[in-house]
Short mmCIF file of C-alpha atoms and ligand atoms in Angstrom, two decimals:
data_model
loop_
_atom_site.label_atom_id
_atom_site.label_comp_id
_atom_site.label_asym_id
_atom_site.label_seq_id
_atom_site.Cartn_x
_atom_site.Cartn_y
_atom_site.Cartn_z
CA MET A 1 -35.89 0.38 -3.07
CA ARG A 2 -32.73 2.41 -2.74
CA LYS A 3 -30.82 3.35 -5.86
CA HIS A 4 -27.65 1.36 -6.42
CA LEU A 5 -24.60 3.61 -6.61
CA VAL A 6 -21.56 1.74 -7.91
CA VAL A 7 -18.18 3.37 -7.38
CA LEU A 8 -15.00 2.23 -9.11
CA THR A 9 -11.96 3.62 -7.32
CA GLY A 10 -8.22 3.71 -7.93
CA ALA A 11 -5.05 4.98 -6.34
CA GLY A 12 -6.14 8.64 -6.66
CA ILE A 13 -8.74 8.26 -3.90
CA SER A 14 -6.00 7.31 -1.42
CA ALA A 15 -3.55 10.00 -2.61
CA GLU A 16 -4.79 12.53 -0.05
CA SER A 17 -4.19 9.91 2.64
CA GLY A 18 -0.53 10.01 1.66
CA LEU A 19 -0.35 6.82 -0.42
CA LYS A 20 1.42 7.08 -3.75
CA THR A 21 -0.43 6.59 -7.03
CA PHE A 22 1.23 4.52 -9.76
CA ARG A 23 1.26 6.59 -12.90
CA ASP A 24 1.57 10.08 -11.39
CA SER A 25 4.89 9.52 -9.66
CA ASP A 26 8.05 8.47 -11.44
CA GLY A 27 6.91 4.89 -10.93
CA LEU A 28 10.17 3.88 -9.29
CA TRP A 29 10.72 2.17 -5.97
CA GLU A 30 14.35 1.83 -4.83
CA ASN A 31 15.32 2.12 -8.51
CA HIS A 32 13.01 -0.68 -9.59
CA ARG A 33 10.09 0.00 -11.85
CA VAL A 34 6.97 -0.82 -9.87
CA GLU A 35 5.89 -3.20 -12.62
CA ASP A 36 9.13 -5.11 -12.08
CA VAL A 37 8.26 -5.98 -8.50
CA ALA A 38 4.58 -6.74 -9.09
CA THR A 39 4.80 -9.73 -11.39
CA PRO A 40 5.11 -13.51 -11.01
CA GLU A 41 8.47 -13.22 -12.83
CA ALA A 42 9.76 -10.84 -10.16
CA TRP A 43 8.64 -13.29 -7.47
CA HIS A 44 10.60 -16.10 -9.10
CA ARG A 45 13.63 -13.91 -9.72
CA ASP A 46 13.89 -12.24 -6.33
CA PRO A 47 11.15 -13.12 -3.80
CA HIS A 48 12.98 -11.28 -0.97
CA LEU A 49 12.72 -8.06 -2.95
CA VAL A 50 9.02 -8.60 -3.64
CA GLN A 51 8.31 -9.33 0.06
CA ARG A 52 10.21 -6.18 1.01
CA PHE A 53 8.20 -4.10 -1.47
CA TYR A 54 4.90 -5.34 -0.05
CA ASN A 55 6.12 -5.05 3.55
CA MET A 56 6.82 -1.40 2.82
CA ARG A 57 3.44 -0.83 1.19
CA ARG A 58 1.63 -2.72 3.99
CA LYS A 59 3.27 -0.50 6.59
CA ALA A 60 2.48 2.70 4.67
CA ALA A 61 -1.18 1.68 4.26
CA ALA A 62 -1.51 0.76 7.94
CA GLU A 63 -0.14 4.15 8.97
CA ALA A 64 -2.48 6.06 6.62
CA PHE A 65 -5.96 7.30 7.50
CA PRO A 66 -9.13 7.47 5.41
CA ASN A 67 -9.69 10.92 3.88
CA GLU A 68 -12.82 12.96 3.11
CA ALA A 69 -13.41 11.02 -0.11
CA HIS A 70 -13.52 7.64 1.65
CA LYS A 71 -15.68 9.11 4.40
CA THR A 72 -18.15 10.74 2.00
CA LEU A 73 -18.73 7.42 0.24
CA ALA A 74 -19.52 5.87 3.62
CA GLU A 75 -21.88 8.73 4.52
CA LEU A 76 -23.77 8.27 1.26
CA GLU A 77 -24.81 4.82 2.49
CA SER A 78 -27.65 6.48 4.38
CA HIS A 79 -29.13 7.47 0.99
CA PHE A 80 -28.02 4.80 -1.46
CA SER A 81 -27.22 1.17 -1.64
CA ILE A 82 -23.49 1.48 -2.42
CA SER A 83 -21.04 -0.99 -3.89
CA VAL A 84 -17.42 0.08 -3.94
CA ILE A 85 -15.25 -1.75 -6.46
CA THR A 86 -11.67 -0.79 -5.76
CA GLN A 87 -8.39 -1.46 -7.50
CA ASN A 88 -6.68 -0.37 -4.29
CA VAL A 89 -5.04 -2.87 -2.01
CA ASP A 90 -5.27 -0.66 1.08
CA ASP A 91 -8.23 -0.94 3.46
CA LEU A 92 -9.08 2.76 3.64
CA HIS A 93 -12.60 2.28 2.25
CA GLU A 94 -13.39 -0.19 5.03
CA ARG A 95 -11.78 1.97 7.69
CA GLY A 96 -13.65 4.99 6.26
CA GLY A 97 -16.91 3.16 6.95
CA SER A 98 -17.94 1.64 3.62
CA SER A 99 -19.71 -1.65 4.18
CA LYS A 100 -19.57 -3.27 0.74
CA VAL A 101 -16.10 -3.21 -0.78
CA LEU A 102 -14.83 -5.53 -3.48
CA HIS A 103 -11.04 -5.59 -3.95
CA LEU A 104 -10.19 -6.37 -7.55
CA HIS A 105 -6.42 -6.47 -7.07
CA GLY A 106 -6.17 -8.09 -3.66
CA GLU A 107 -5.48 -6.78 -0.18
CA LEU A 108 -2.23 -5.76 1.49
CA ASN A 109 -3.29 -6.99 4.93
CA LYS A 110 -3.74 -10.55 3.67
CA VAL A 111 -1.25 -13.19 2.54
CA ARG A 112 -1.75 -16.64 1.14
CA SER A 113 0.04 -19.92 0.58
CA VAL A 114 1.83 -20.35 -2.73
CA LYS A 115 0.53 -23.94 -2.71
CA ASN A 116 -3.14 -23.17 -2.22
CA GLU A 117 -4.64 -19.83 -3.19
CA SER A 118 -7.64 -20.28 -0.92
CA LEU A 119 -5.45 -20.60 2.19
CA ILE A 120 -5.61 -16.89 3.03
CA TYR A 121 -4.53 -15.20 6.29
CA GLU A 122 -5.33 -11.76 7.69
CA ILE A 123 -2.05 -10.39 8.99
CA GLY A 124 -2.80 -6.74 9.70
CA ASP A 125 0.43 -4.78 9.34
CA ARG A 126 2.78 -7.72 10.07
CA GLN A 127 5.89 -8.03 7.96
CA ILE A 128 6.30 -11.27 6.03
CA GLU A 129 9.64 -12.80 5.11
CA MET A 130 10.79 -15.75 3.06
CA GLY A 131 10.55 -18.77 5.37
CA ASP A 132 7.21 -17.67 6.86
CA LEU A 133 4.98 -20.60 5.96
CA ALA A 134 1.28 -21.39 5.73
CA GLU A 135 -0.25 -24.44 7.48
CA ASP A 136 0.27 -26.50 4.35
CA GLY A 137 3.99 -25.70 4.34
CA GLY A 138 3.65 -23.29 1.40
CA GLN A 139 5.56 -20.03 1.45
CA LEU A 140 3.35 -17.05 2.30
CA ARG A 141 3.05 -14.53 -0.53
CA PRO A 142 1.13 -11.26 -0.77
CA HIS A 143 -2.58 -11.70 -1.50
CA ILE A 144 -2.20 -9.40 -4.47
CA VAL A 145 -3.09 -9.76 -8.14
CA TRP A 146 0.18 -9.22 -9.99
CA PHE A 147 0.48 -8.07 -13.59
CA GLY A 148 -0.13 -11.07 -15.80
CA GLU A 149 -2.25 -12.93 -13.21
CA ALA A 150 -5.97 -13.64 -13.45
CA VAL A 151 -8.38 -11.28 -11.71
CA PRO A 152 -10.79 -13.67 -9.95
CA MET A 153 -13.02 -10.88 -8.58
CA ILE A 154 -13.82 -9.50 -12.02
CA GLU A 155 -16.91 -11.68 -12.44
CA PRO A 156 -18.70 -10.49 -9.30
CA ALA A 157 -17.59 -6.94 -10.22
CA VAL A 158 -19.24 -7.25 -13.65
CA GLU A 159 -22.48 -8.41 -12.02
CA ILE A 160 -22.41 -5.43 -9.66
CA CYS A 161 -21.90 -3.04 -12.59
CA ARG A 162 -24.84 -4.50 -14.51
CA SER A 163 -27.17 -3.53 -11.66
CA ALA A 164 -25.93 0.06 -11.25
CA ASP A 165 -28.37 2.99 -11.24
CA ILE A 166 -25.54 5.51 -11.00
CA PHE A 167 -21.86 4.83 -11.76
CA MET A 168 -18.95 6.79 -10.40
CA VAL A 169 -15.25 6.52 -11.23
CA VAL A 170 -12.84 8.08 -8.73
CA GLY A 171 -9.08 8.51 -9.00
CA THR A 172 -8.10 5.94 -11.58
CA SER A 173 -6.25 6.48 -14.85
CA LEU A 174 -8.28 3.59 -16.36
CA GLN A 175 -5.12 2.19 -17.93
CA VAL A 176 -5.28 -1.30 -16.44
CA TYR A 177 -7.68 -3.99 -17.69
CA PRO A 178 -9.96 -5.70 -16.92
CA ALA A 179 -10.86 -3.05 -14.31
CA ALA A 180 -10.90 -0.27 -16.90
CA GLY A 181 -13.49 -2.18 -18.95
CA LEU A 182 -16.07 -2.42 -16.14
CA ILE A 183 -17.80 0.76 -17.28
CA ASP A 184 -18.85 -1.13 -20.45
CA TYR A 185 -21.08 -3.39 -18.34
CA THR A 186 -23.12 -0.59 -16.80
CA PRO A 187 -26.59 0.09 -18.26
CA TYR A 188 -26.11 2.53 -21.17
CA ASP A 189 -28.58 5.15 -19.95
CA ILE A 190 -27.43 5.72 -16.36
CA PRO A 191 -25.59 8.82 -15.12
CA VAL A 192 -21.81 8.37 -14.99
CA PHE A 193 -19.61 10.64 -12.86
CA VAL A 194 -15.84 10.75 -13.23
CA ILE A 195 -13.79 12.46 -10.53
CA ASP A 196 -10.07 12.88 -11.10
CA LYS A 197 -7.33 15.47 -11.04
CA LYS A 198 -6.83 14.77 -14.76
CA ARG A 199 -9.36 13.51 -17.28
CA PRO A 200 -8.49 9.83 -17.83
CA GLN A 201 -7.06 9.11 -21.30
CA ALA A 202 -9.58 6.32 -21.72
CA ASN A 203 -12.44 5.79 -24.09
CA LEU A 204 -15.22 7.15 -21.93
CA PRO A 205 -18.82 7.69 -23.04
CA SER A 206 -19.31 11.30 -24.22
CA ASN A 207 -22.13 11.97 -21.75
CA ILE A 208 -20.08 11.51 -18.58
CA HIS A 209 -20.11 14.19 -15.90
CA PHE A 210 -16.43 14.94 -15.42
CA HIS A 211 -15.48 16.71 -12.19
CA GLN A 212 -11.86 17.76 -12.18
CA GLY A 213 -10.14 18.01 -8.82
CA ALA A 214 -8.98 16.21 -5.73
CA ALA A 215 -11.38 13.46 -4.65
CA GLY A 216 -11.34 14.65 -1.03
CA GLU A 217 -12.67 18.03 -2.15
CA VAL A 218 -14.92 17.10 -5.07
CA LEU A 219 -16.80 14.21 -3.44
CA PRO A 220 -18.08 16.19 -0.43
CA GLU A 221 -19.20 18.94 -2.88
CA LEU A 222 -20.93 16.43 -5.11
CA LYS A 223 -22.74 14.73 -2.25
CA GLU A 224 -25.82 16.99 -2.42
CA THR A 225 -26.08 16.66 -6.22
CA LEU A 226 -26.10 12.89 -5.82
CA ILE A 227 -28.71 12.98 -3.08
CA GLN A 228 -30.93 15.15 -5.33
CA MET A 229 -30.89 12.30 -7.86
CA ILE A 230 -32.78 9.94 -5.55
N1 APR B 1 -7.98 12.98 -6.37
C1 APR B 1 -8.49 12.43 -7.51
N2 APR B 1 -7.72 11.84 -8.44
C2 APR B 1 -6.38 11.84 -8.22
C3 APR B 1 -5.79 12.40 -7.08
C4 APR B 1 -6.65 13.01 -6.12
N3 APR B 1 -6.20 13.56 -5.00
N4 APR B 1 -4.45 12.21 -7.16
C5 APR B 1 -4.21 11.55 -8.30
N5 APR B 1 -5.38 11.32 -8.95
C6 APR B 1 -5.62 10.56 -10.19
C7 APR B 1 -4.58 10.69 -11.28
O1 APR B 1 -4.85 11.83 -12.09
C8 APR B 1 -4.78 9.38 -12.03
O2 APR B 1 -5.78 9.50 -13.03
O3 APR B 1 -5.61 9.20 -9.82
C9 APR B 1 -5.27 8.42 -10.95
C10 APR B 1 -4.25 7.40 -10.51
O4 APR B 1 -3.97 6.55 -11.59
P1 APR B 1 -2.93 5.35 -11.46
O5 APR B 1 -1.71 5.82 -10.74
O6 APR B 1 -2.76 4.78 -12.82
O7 APR B 1 -3.68 4.32 -10.47
P2 APR B 1 -4.81 3.25 -10.81
O8 APR B 1 -5.65 3.69 -11.94
O9 APR B 1 -5.46 2.92 -9.52
O10 APR B 1 -3.92 2.01 -11.26
C11 APR B 1 -4.57 0.81 -11.58
O11 APR B 1 -2.50 -0.37 -11.81
O12 APR B 1 -0.37 -0.56 -10.93
C12 APR B 1 -1.60 -1.17 -11.05
O13 APR B 1 -2.61 -2.76 -9.66
C13 APR B 1 -2.22 -1.40 -9.70
O14 APR B 1 -4.48 -1.09 -8.97
C14 APR B 1 -3.43 -0.50 -9.71
C15 APR B 1 -3.76 -0.39 -11.19
#
């Protein structure tokens, strides 16, 4: 049986594709703090603003291309059984060739009815405005997990982590829970690799293999080391 490589990714893996991270930049969008447009409160206060924010992000993601980091993870599928658990809402893992991708925080290219959260539509890079309705008459909203909302995909993600043989964390500051806590569900004796430009300020096990650098450079270099572990 192939070894199960579980990879938790964050905004840093898409940085070299030109998409902004959250906590590296000044965190502002048109003078709003990003947190202020990614909450249910923001949606109630100013839904036009929230739609505009996600329309902008949807367009930026659609215009971006997978980088060497995304592609290397896809290439590793010929050696490992790989599960990617991503906090990213872009689809660069899928477009890079990864076949098993779980989105913890939703997906930019999907929207759903405010009346029924299982009425979900794939919209590609289409822009959504107030007044665009689902079949049930509910306003369409981004299919995104906002701050303060439940993270429905966390349970399957926990199960995936429990069955990891190797765990890898790429390009996340590990500041946002419950995603940041997933590492606690991995078997205690497996190898853990962390790849980031900066060592995350999180409580990580002392035996992690930290590789400092850009994901698009480090992952291709690390590929052989990983293959040797089979
Ligand atoms: N290669 C590797 N790591 C990088 C690169 C790069 N080229 N560029 C930046 N990084 C690292 C940063 O050092 C940082 O540790 O990526 C991490 C990005 O961290 P955040 O901006 O906090 O993004 P993330 O951890 O994905 O945020 C989690 O917070 O805002 C919410 O829902 C949003 O999913 C997001 C969640």
